[in-house]
C-alpha atoms as a PDB file:
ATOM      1  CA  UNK A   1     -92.693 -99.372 -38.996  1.00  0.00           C
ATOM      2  CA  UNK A   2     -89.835 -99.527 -36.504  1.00  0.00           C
ATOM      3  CA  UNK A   3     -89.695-100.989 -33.110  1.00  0.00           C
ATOM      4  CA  UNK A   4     -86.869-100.609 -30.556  1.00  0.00           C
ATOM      5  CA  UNK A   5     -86.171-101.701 -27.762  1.00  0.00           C
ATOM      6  CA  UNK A   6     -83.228-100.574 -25.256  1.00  0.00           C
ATOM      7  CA  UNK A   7     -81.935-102.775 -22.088  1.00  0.00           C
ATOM      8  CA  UNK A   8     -78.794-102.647 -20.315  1.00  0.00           C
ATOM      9  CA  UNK A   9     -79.765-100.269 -17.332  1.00  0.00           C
ATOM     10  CA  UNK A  10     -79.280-100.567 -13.889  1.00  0.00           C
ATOM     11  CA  UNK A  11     -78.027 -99.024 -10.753  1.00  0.00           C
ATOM     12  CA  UNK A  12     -74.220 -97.965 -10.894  1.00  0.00           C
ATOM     13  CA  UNK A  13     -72.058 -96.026  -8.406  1.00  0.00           C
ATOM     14  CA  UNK A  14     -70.668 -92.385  -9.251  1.00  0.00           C
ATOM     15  CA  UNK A  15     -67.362 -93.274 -11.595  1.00  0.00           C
ATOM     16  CA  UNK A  16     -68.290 -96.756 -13.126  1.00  0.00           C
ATOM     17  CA  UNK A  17     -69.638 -97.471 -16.390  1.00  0.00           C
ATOM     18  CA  UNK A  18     -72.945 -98.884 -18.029  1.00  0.00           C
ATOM     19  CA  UNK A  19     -73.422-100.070 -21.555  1.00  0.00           C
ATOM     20  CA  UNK A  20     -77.248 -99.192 -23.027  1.00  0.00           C
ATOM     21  CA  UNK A  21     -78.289-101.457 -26.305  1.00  0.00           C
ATOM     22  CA  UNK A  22     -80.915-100.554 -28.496  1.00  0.00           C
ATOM     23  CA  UNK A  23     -82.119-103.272 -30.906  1.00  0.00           C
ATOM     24  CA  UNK A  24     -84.621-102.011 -33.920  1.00  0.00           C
ATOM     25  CA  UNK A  25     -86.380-103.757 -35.916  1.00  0.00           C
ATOM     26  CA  UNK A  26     -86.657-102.483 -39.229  1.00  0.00           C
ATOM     27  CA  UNK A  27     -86.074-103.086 -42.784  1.00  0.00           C
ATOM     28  CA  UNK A  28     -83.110-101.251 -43.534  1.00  0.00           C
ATOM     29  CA  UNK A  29     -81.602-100.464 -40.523  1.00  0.00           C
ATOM     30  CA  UNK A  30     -78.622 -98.320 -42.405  1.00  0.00           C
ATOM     31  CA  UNK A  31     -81.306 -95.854 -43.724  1.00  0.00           C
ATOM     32  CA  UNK A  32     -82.335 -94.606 -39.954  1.00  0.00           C
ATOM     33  CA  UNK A  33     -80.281 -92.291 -37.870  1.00  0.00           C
ATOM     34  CA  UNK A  34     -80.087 -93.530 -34.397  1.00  0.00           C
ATOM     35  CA  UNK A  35     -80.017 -91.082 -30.922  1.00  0.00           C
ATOM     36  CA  UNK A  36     -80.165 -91.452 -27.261  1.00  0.00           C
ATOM     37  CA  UNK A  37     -82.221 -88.940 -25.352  1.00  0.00           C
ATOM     38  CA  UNK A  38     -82.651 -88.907 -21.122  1.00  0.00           C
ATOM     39  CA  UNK A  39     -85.335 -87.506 -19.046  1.00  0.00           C
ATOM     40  CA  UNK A  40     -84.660 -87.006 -15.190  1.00  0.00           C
ATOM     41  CA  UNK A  41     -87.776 -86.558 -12.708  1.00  0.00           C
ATOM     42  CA  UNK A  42     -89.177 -82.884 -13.613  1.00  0.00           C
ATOM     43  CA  UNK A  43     -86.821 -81.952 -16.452  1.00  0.00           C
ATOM     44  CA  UNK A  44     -87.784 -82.080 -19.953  1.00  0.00           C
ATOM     45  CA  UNK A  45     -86.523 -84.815 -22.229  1.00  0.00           C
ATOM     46  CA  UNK A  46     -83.171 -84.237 -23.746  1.00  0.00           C
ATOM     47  CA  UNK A  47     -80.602 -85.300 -26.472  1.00  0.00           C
ATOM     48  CA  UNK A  48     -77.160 -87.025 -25.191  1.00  0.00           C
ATOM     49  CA  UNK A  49     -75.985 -88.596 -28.676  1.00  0.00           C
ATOM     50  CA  UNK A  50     -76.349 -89.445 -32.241  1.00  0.00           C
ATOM     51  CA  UNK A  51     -74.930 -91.399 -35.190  1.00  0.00           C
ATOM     52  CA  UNK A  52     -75.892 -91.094 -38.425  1.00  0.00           C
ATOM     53  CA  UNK A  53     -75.606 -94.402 -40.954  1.00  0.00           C
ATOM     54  CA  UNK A  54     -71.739 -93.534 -41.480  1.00  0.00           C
ATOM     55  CA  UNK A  55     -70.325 -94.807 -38.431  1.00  0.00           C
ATOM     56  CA  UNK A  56     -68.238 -91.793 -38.690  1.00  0.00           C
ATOM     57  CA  UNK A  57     -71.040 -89.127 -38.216  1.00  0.00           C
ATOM     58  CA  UNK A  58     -71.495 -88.929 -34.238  1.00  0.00           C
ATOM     59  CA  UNK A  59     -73.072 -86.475 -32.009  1.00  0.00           C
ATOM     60  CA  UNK A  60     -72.643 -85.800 -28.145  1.00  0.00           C
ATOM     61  CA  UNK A  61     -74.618 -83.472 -25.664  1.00  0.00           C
ATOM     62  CA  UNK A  62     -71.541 -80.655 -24.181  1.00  0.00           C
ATOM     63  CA  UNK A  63     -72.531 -83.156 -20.425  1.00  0.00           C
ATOM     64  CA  UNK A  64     -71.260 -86.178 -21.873  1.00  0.00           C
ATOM     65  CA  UNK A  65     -68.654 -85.321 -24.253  1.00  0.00           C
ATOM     66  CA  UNK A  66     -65.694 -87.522 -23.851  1.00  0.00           C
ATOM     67  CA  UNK A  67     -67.263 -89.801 -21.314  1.00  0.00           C
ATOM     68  CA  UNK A  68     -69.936 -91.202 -23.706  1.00  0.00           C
ATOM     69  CA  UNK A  69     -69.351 -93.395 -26.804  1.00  0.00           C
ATOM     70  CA  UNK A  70     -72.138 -94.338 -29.208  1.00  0.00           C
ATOM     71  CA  UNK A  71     -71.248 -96.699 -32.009  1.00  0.00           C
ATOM     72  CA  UNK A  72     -74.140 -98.801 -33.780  1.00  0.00           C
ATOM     73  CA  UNK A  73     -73.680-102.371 -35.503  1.00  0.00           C
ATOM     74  CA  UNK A  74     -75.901-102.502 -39.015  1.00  0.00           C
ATOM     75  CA  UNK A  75     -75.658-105.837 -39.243  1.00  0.00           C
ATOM     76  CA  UNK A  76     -77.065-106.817 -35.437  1.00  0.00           C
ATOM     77  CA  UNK A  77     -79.482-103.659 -36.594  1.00  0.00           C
ATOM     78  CA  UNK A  78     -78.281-102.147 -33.004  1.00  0.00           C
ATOM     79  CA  UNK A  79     -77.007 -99.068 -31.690  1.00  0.00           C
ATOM     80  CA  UNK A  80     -74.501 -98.937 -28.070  1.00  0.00           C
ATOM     81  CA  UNK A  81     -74.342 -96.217 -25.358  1.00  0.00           C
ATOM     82  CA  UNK A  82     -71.099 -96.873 -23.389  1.00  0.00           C
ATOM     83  CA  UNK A  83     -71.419 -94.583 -20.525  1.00  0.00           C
ATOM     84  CA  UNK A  84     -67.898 -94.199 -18.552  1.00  0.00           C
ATOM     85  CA  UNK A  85     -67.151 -91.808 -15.648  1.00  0.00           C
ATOM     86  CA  UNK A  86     -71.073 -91.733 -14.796  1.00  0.00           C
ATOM     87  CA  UNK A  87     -72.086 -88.965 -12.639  1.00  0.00           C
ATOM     88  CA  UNK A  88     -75.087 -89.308 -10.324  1.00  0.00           C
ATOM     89  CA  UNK A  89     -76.365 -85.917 -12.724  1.00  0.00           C
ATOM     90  CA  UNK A  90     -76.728 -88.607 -15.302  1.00  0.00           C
ATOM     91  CA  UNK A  91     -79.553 -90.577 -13.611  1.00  0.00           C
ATOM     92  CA  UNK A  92     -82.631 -90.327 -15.708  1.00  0.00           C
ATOM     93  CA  UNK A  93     -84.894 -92.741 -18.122  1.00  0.00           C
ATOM     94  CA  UNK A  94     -82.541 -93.378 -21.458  1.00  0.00           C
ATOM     95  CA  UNK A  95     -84.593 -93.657 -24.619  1.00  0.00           C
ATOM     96  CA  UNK A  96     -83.333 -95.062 -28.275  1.00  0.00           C
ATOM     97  CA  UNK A  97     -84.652 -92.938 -31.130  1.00  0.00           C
ATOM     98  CA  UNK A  98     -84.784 -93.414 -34.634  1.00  0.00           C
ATOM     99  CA  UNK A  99     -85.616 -91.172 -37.864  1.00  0.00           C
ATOM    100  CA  UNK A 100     -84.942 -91.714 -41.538  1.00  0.00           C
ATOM    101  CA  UNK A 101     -82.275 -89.197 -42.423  1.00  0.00           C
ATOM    102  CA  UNK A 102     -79.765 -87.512 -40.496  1.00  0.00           C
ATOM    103  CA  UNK A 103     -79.530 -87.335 -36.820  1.00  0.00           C
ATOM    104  CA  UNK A 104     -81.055 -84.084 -35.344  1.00  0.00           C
ATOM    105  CA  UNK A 105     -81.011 -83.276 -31.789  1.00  0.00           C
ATOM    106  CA  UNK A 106     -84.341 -82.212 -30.769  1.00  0.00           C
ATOM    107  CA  UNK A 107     -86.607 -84.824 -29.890  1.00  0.00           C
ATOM    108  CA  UNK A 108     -89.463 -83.702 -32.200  1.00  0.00           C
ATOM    109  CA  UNK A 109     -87.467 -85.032 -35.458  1.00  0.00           C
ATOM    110  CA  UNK A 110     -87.934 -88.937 -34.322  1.00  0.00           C
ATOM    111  CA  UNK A 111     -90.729 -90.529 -35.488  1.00  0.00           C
ATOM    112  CA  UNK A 112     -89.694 -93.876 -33.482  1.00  0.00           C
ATOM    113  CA  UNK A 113     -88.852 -94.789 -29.477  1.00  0.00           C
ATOM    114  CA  UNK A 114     -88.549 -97.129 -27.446  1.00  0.00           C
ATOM    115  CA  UNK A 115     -89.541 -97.722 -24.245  1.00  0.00           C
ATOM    116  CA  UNK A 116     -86.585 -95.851 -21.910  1.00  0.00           C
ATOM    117  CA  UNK A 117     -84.206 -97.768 -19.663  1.00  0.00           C
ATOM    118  CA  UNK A 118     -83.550 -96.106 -16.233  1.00  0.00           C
ATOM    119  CA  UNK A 119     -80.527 -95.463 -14.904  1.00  0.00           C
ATOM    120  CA  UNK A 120     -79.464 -94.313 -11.328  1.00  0.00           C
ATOM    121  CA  UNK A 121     -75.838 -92.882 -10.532  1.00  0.00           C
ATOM    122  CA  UNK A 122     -75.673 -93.556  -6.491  1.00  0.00           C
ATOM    123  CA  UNK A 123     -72.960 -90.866  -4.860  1.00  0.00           C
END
């Protein structure tokens, strides 16, 4: 069983930055790829980045390539989302996922979420 839990949204003007946590709590925290999806009001949920357990195996959506950075921390068993140059196009609910494997990017793969963080880009 894994449990996560995200925090570190908020309200941020068009340009600045927000950093999203995701905390798990689970055995082996190295075995579990580890994603960030983001649903907006009447869109469907979808995936913005991944990391695998090699901290060298990351994943971005084409929207936030090269303004997004995920990195994850085995031993604090928690994964980052530093989100730079925000757009108010980014505003949705932010959710941690995790699998066992390799990161995949459509949503059906995770067996695990948390419980979203929402974040709102003002113009």
């Amino acid at each position: 069983q894994v449990q996560l839990v995200e925090s570190g949204g908020g309200l941020v003007q068009a340009g600045g930055s927000l950093r999203l946590s995701c905390i798990a709590t689970v055995r082996t925290f190295s075995n579990y790829a580890m994603a960030w999806f983001r649903q907006a009001p009447g869109k469907e949920r979808e995936f913005v980045s991944g990391i695998n357990w090699s901290v060298g195996s990351t994943y971005y959506a084409d929207s936030v390539k090269g303004r997004f950075t995920i990195s994850r921390d085995n031993a604090k068993n928690t994964v980052y989302l530093l989100m730079s140059s925000l757009k108010p196009e980014d505003t949705a609910a932010y959710y941690c996922a995790a699998r066992h494997g390799l990161v995949y990017q459509s949503d059906s793969q995770y067996n695990y979420w948390g419980q979203g963080t929402q974040v709102t880009v003002s113009s």
